[in-house]
Amino acid sequence: VWTNANWLKSRFHFSFAEYYNPKNSSFGVLRVMNDDLVQPDRGFGTHPHANMEIATYVVNGSLTHKDSMGTEESLSRGSIQFMTAGTGVRHSEYNLDKSTPLRFIQMWIVPRTRSLQPNYGSMSGEQSPSRLNQWAHLVSDVKSTVLTPVKINQDVNIYVAEIAQGNTLALEIKASRQAYFLQIEGQSQIKNGSETVVLDQHEAAELYAGLRADENSLQLEVSANGDSTAHCLVVEMKQDGNGGRF
């Protein structure tokens, strides 16, 4: 039940705020992944960030963003936004709808360089690449020649897909790379050879390929499990020996 004191329901994948766990502080350069559900007509007031790449994926509802760079916009389901906090930026995030909750996934990624010029960008869900029964590549490195809606200052790729029943998508994690797989909605089945893992909504998996460049990549098959579409998000990056749950 929503109350004035209970306007936000968050699931922290890594140590954050009141959830403190030094053994679960990050996954590679992925420092934060928060799954936030915001009640109608509430939100996060203006607050600062610095030296972080922040990517936000809207699951349901409408997210209204306003920042100290002069940006103000509202984004709906399937939209992706980013903010290079760099030398410092202030912003707010609100659910201005009077009746519909807002759910979004926010990821904080450590940039390769500190003190960058603050920057903001986004792409609405209507304009984003199709994610139905295929991986939509939403985020990539500014140093990459791959065309994606969002570019960030780190060797990270973010993909999303909505997999309908009866469909299977290949997912390759190349040698010396790793990925964090989030089950946003529905249920998925991840198959690695004879091994199968089933993820329910809100659950996640850490995926690792061989560490050496000459080792095999990790070849996975992802399919919808159960009666609903499987909505999945993958954050892929270089292995650096940090993070994970030890």
Short mmCIF file of C-alpha atoms in Angstrom, two decimals:
data_model
loop_
_atom_site.label_atom_id
_atom_site.label_comp_id
_atom_site.label_asym_id
_atom_site.label_seq_id
_atom_site.Cartn_x
_atom_site.Cartn_y
_atom_site.Cartn_z
CA VAL A 1 0.00 0.00 0.00
CA TRP A 2 1.37 3.41 -0.97
CA THR A 3 1.79 5.97 1.81
CA ASN A 4 3.57 9.30 2.05
CA ALA A 5 6.31 7.60 4.02
CA ASN A 6 6.42 4.62 1.68
CA TRP A 7 6.48 6.21 -1.78
CA LEU A 8 9.45 4.28 -3.17
CA LYS A 9 10.08 0.56 -3.46
CA SER A 10 13.65 -0.22 -4.50
CA ARG A 11 15.55 -3.41 -5.20
CA PHE A 12 19.30 -2.84 -4.86
CA HIS A 13 21.44 -5.33 -6.78
CA PHE A 14 24.63 -3.99 -5.18
CA SER A 15 25.56 -2.29 -1.93
CA PHE A 16 23.64 0.99 -1.87
CA ALA A 17 22.00 3.33 0.66
CA GLU A 18 20.64 1.33 3.61
CA TYR A 19 21.75 -1.95 1.99
CA TYR A 20 25.43 -2.21 2.95
CA ASN A 21 27.40 -5.23 1.80
CA PRO A 22 31.12 -4.81 1.04
CA LYS A 23 31.13 -8.30 -0.50
CA ASN A 24 28.56 -7.17 -3.08
CA SER A 25 29.66 -3.66 -4.01
CA SER A 26 29.82 -3.90 -7.82
CA PHE A 27 30.09 -6.12 -10.87
CA GLY A 28 33.10 -4.99 -12.87
CA VAL A 29 32.49 -1.32 -13.72
CA LEU A 30 28.76 -1.67 -12.95
CA ARG A 31 28.61 0.03 -9.56
CA VAL A 32 24.83 0.37 -9.13
CA MET A 33 21.75 -1.32 -10.50
CA ASN A 34 18.57 -0.20 -8.78
CA ASP A 35 15.10 -1.41 -9.74
CA ASP A 36 12.85 1.46 -8.59
CA LEU A 37 9.06 1.60 -8.31
CA VAL A 38 7.80 5.13 -7.63
CA GLN A 39 4.25 5.88 -6.53
CA PRO A 40 2.12 8.34 -8.54
CA ASP A 41 2.85 12.05 -8.10
CA ARG A 42 6.12 11.47 -6.21
CA GLY A 43 9.80 11.27 -7.04
CA PHE A 44 13.41 12.14 -6.31
CA GLY A 45 14.03 15.83 -5.62
CA THR A 46 17.03 17.67 -7.03
CA HIS A 47 20.27 15.97 -5.99
CA PRO A 48 23.90 15.93 -7.20
CA HIS A 49 26.06 13.39 -9.05
CA ALA A 50 29.69 13.44 -10.18
CA ASN A 51 32.14 11.16 -11.99
CA MET A 52 29.63 8.52 -12.99
CA GLU A 53 27.91 7.37 -16.20
CA ILE A 54 24.22 6.94 -15.37
CA ALA A 55 21.92 4.99 -17.69
CA THR A 56 18.20 4.60 -17.00
CA TYR A 57 15.77 2.23 -18.71
CA VAL A 58 12.05 2.92 -18.27
CA VAL A 59 9.97 -0.22 -17.72
CA ASN A 60 6.51 1.22 -17.06
CA GLY A 61 4.97 4.63 -16.53
CA SER A 62 6.50 8.01 -17.35
CA LEU A 63 9.80 9.36 -15.97
CA THR A 64 10.20 13.15 -15.93
CA HIS A 65 13.83 14.29 -15.78
CA LYS A 66 15.10 17.83 -15.14
CA ASP A 67 18.75 18.81 -14.68
CA SER A 68 21.17 21.69 -14.18
CA MET A 69 22.22 21.51 -17.86
CA GLY A 70 18.76 22.79 -18.84
CA THR A 71 17.29 19.47 -19.91
CA GLU A 72 13.68 18.65 -19.10
CA GLU A 73 11.71 15.79 -20.66
CA SER A 74 9.40 12.86 -19.92
CA LEU A 75 10.14 9.32 -21.11
CA SER A 76 7.86 6.27 -21.25
CA ARG A 77 8.20 2.47 -21.54
CA GLY A 78 11.22 1.26 -23.48
CA SER A 79 13.03 4.61 -23.33
CA ILE A 80 16.72 4.87 -22.49
CA GLN A 81 18.50 7.92 -21.11
CA PHE A 82 22.03 8.64 -20.00
CA MET A 83 23.84 11.28 -18.02
CA THR A 84 27.58 11.83 -17.84
CA ALA A 85 27.85 13.38 -14.38
CA GLY A 86 31.53 14.23 -14.81
CA THR A 87 32.57 17.41 -13.00
CA GLY A 88 29.13 17.65 -11.43
CA VAL A 89 25.44 17.85 -12.29
CA ARG A 90 22.18 18.17 -10.37
CA HIS A 91 18.93 16.57 -11.46
CA SER A 92 15.50 15.42 -10.34
CA GLU A 93 13.41 12.40 -11.36
CA TYR A 94 9.63 12.40 -10.91
CA ASN A 95 6.53 10.41 -11.64
CA LEU A 96 4.07 13.20 -12.43
CA ASP A 97 1.21 10.85 -13.31
CA LYS A 98 -1.60 11.02 -10.76
CA SER A 99 -2.58 7.34 -10.93
CA THR A 100 0.09 5.15 -12.59
CA PRO A 101 3.23 3.94 -10.79
CA LEU A 102 6.61 4.40 -12.48
CA ARG A 103 9.18 1.62 -12.70
CA PHE A 104 12.69 2.09 -14.04
CA ILE A 105 16.09 0.40 -13.92
CA GLN A 106 18.95 2.76 -13.10
CA MET A 107 22.57 1.77 -13.66
CA TRP A 108 25.66 3.63 -12.51
CA ILE A 109 28.81 2.81 -14.46
CA VAL A 110 32.29 3.95 -13.44
CA PRO A 111 33.76 5.98 -16.35
CA ARG A 112 37.25 5.39 -17.69
CA THR A 113 38.08 9.06 -17.04
CA ARG A 114 37.16 11.42 -14.21
CA SER A 115 36.18 15.10 -14.47
CA LEU A 116 34.41 14.76 -17.82
CA GLN A 117 32.17 17.49 -19.22
CA PRO A 118 28.58 16.80 -18.03
CA ASN A 119 26.31 15.54 -20.78
CA TYR A 120 22.78 14.18 -21.26
CA GLY A 121 21.01 12.22 -23.95
CA SER A 122 18.04 9.92 -24.49
CA MET A 123 15.88 8.03 -26.96
CA SER A 124 12.17 7.42 -26.50
CA GLY A 125 10.76 3.93 -26.53
CA GLU A 126 8.88 4.69 -29.75
CA GLN A 127 12.17 5.59 -31.51
CA SER A 128 14.38 2.90 -29.96
CA PRO A 129 15.36 -0.24 -31.93
CA SER A 130 12.80 -3.03 -31.84
CA ARG A 131 13.30 -5.36 -28.87
CA LEU A 132 10.59 -7.90 -29.77
CA ASN A 133 12.26 -11.30 -30.18
CA GLN A 134 15.66 -9.68 -30.74
CA TRP A 135 18.36 -7.95 -28.76
CA ALA A 136 18.07 -4.17 -29.03
CA HIS A 137 21.54 -2.64 -28.57
CA LEU A 138 20.80 0.54 -26.60
CA VAL A 139 24.14 1.55 -25.09
CA SER A 140 27.75 1.31 -26.28
CA ASP A 141 31.18 2.86 -25.75
CA VAL A 142 31.90 6.32 -27.19
CA LYS A 143 35.05 4.74 -28.66
CA SER A 144 33.04 2.11 -30.53
CA THR A 145 31.90 2.57 -34.13
CA VAL A 146 28.66 0.71 -33.38
CA LEU A 147 25.59 2.93 -33.74
CA THR A 148 23.42 2.92 -30.61
CA PRO A 149 20.92 5.41 -29.11
CA VAL A 150 23.23 6.05 -26.15
CA LYS A 151 27.02 6.38 -25.95
CA ILE A 152 28.90 6.32 -22.63
CA ASN A 153 32.49 6.77 -21.54
CA GLN A 154 33.23 3.13 -20.73
CA ASP A 155 33.64 -0.23 -22.48
CA VAL A 156 30.07 -1.34 -21.73
CA ASN A 157 27.16 -2.52 -23.87
CA ILE A 158 23.53 -2.69 -22.76
CA TYR A 159 20.93 -4.80 -24.56
CA VAL A 160 17.22 -5.41 -23.94
CA ALA A 161 14.77 -7.90 -25.43
CA GLU A 162 11.16 -8.95 -25.02
CA ILE A 163 10.99 -12.64 -25.92
CA ALA A 164 7.58 -14.09 -26.72
CA GLN A 165 6.66 -17.69 -26.05
CA GLY A 166 8.16 -20.12 -28.53
CA ASN A 167 11.13 -17.87 -29.37
CA THR A 168 14.79 -18.33 -28.47
CA LEU A 169 17.57 -15.75 -28.72
CA ALA A 170 21.29 -16.48 -28.89
CA LEU A 171 23.43 -14.58 -26.39
CA GLU A 172 27.21 -14.64 -26.79
CA ILE A 173 29.62 -13.45 -24.11
CA LYS A 174 33.00 -13.24 -25.78
CA ALA A 175 36.26 -14.38 -24.21
CA SER A 176 37.57 -12.08 -21.44
CA ARG A 177 34.10 -10.46 -21.16
CA GLN A 178 31.34 -10.71 -18.56
CA ALA A 179 27.68 -9.71 -18.32
CA TYR A 180 25.00 -9.01 -15.73
CA PHE A 181 21.62 -10.41 -16.81
CA LEU A 182 18.44 -8.95 -15.28
CA GLN A 183 15.00 -10.50 -15.62
CA ILE A 184 12.85 -7.36 -15.79
CA GLU A 185 9.48 -9.02 -16.40
CA GLY A 186 8.22 -12.53 -16.90
CA GLN A 187 10.41 -15.60 -16.65
CA SER A 188 13.28 -16.74 -18.84
CA GLN A 189 15.25 -19.91 -19.35
CA ILE A 190 18.99 -19.57 -19.98
CA LYS A 191 20.64 -22.61 -21.50
CA ASN A 192 24.38 -23.24 -21.58
CA GLY A 193 24.88 -26.61 -23.23
CA SER A 194 23.25 -29.17 -20.95
CA GLU A 195 22.92 -26.69 -18.08
CA THR A 196 19.72 -24.68 -17.71
CA VAL A 197 18.86 -21.85 -15.32
CA VAL A 198 15.40 -20.30 -14.90
CA LEU A 199 15.11 -16.68 -13.78
CA ASP A 200 11.93 -15.13 -12.37
CA GLN A 201 11.04 -11.44 -12.47
CA HIS A 202 13.58 -9.30 -10.54
CA GLU A 203 16.20 -12.09 -10.45
CA ALA A 204 19.64 -11.73 -12.02
CA ALA A 205 22.59 -13.82 -13.16
CA GLU A 206 26.31 -13.14 -13.50
CA LEU A 207 27.73 -14.49 -16.76
CA TYR A 208 31.44 -15.05 -17.43
CA ALA A 209 33.32 -16.24 -20.49
CA GLY A 210 36.88 -17.56 -20.39
CA LEU A 211 39.34 -15.01 -19.08
CA ARG A 212 42.01 -15.54 -21.74
CA ALA A 213 41.47 -14.15 -25.22
CA ASP A 214 42.20 -17.56 -26.75
CA GLU A 215 39.51 -19.28 -24.68
CA ASN A 216 36.01 -20.02 -25.95
CA SER A 217 33.19 -17.52 -25.70
CA LEU A 218 30.09 -18.32 -23.68
CA GLN A 219 27.30 -19.39 -26.04
CA LEU A 220 23.86 -19.14 -24.42
CA GLU A 221 20.27 -19.62 -25.52
CA VAL A 222 17.61 -17.46 -23.87
CA SER A 223 13.91 -18.24 -24.20
CA ALA A 224 10.64 -17.26 -22.55
CA ASN A 225 9.50 -19.62 -19.81
CA GLY A 226 5.93 -19.73 -18.54
CA ASP A 227 2.90 -17.93 -19.92
CA SER A 228 4.21 -14.38 -20.37
CA THR A 229 6.78 -12.56 -22.47
CA ALA A 230 10.30 -12.51 -21.01
CA HIS A 231 11.63 -8.95 -20.72
CA CYS A 232 15.40 -9.11 -20.23
CA LEU A 233 18.29 -6.65 -19.84
CA VAL A 234 21.99 -7.44 -20.28
CA VAL A 235 24.92 -5.23 -19.21
CA GLU A 236 28.08 -6.55 -20.93
CA MET A 237 31.65 -5.43 -20.22
CA LYS A 238 35.31 -6.39 -20.05
CA GLN A 239 36.35 -8.67 -17.20
CA ASP A 240 38.59 -6.82 -14.75
CA GLY A 241 38.75 -9.21 -11.80
CA ASN A 242 36.59 -6.95 -9.63
CA GLY A 243 33.06 -7.31 -8.39
CA GLY A 244 30.83 -10.30 -8.16
CA ARG A 245 29.72 -11.90 -4.92
CA PHE A 246 32.69 -13.30 -3.05
#
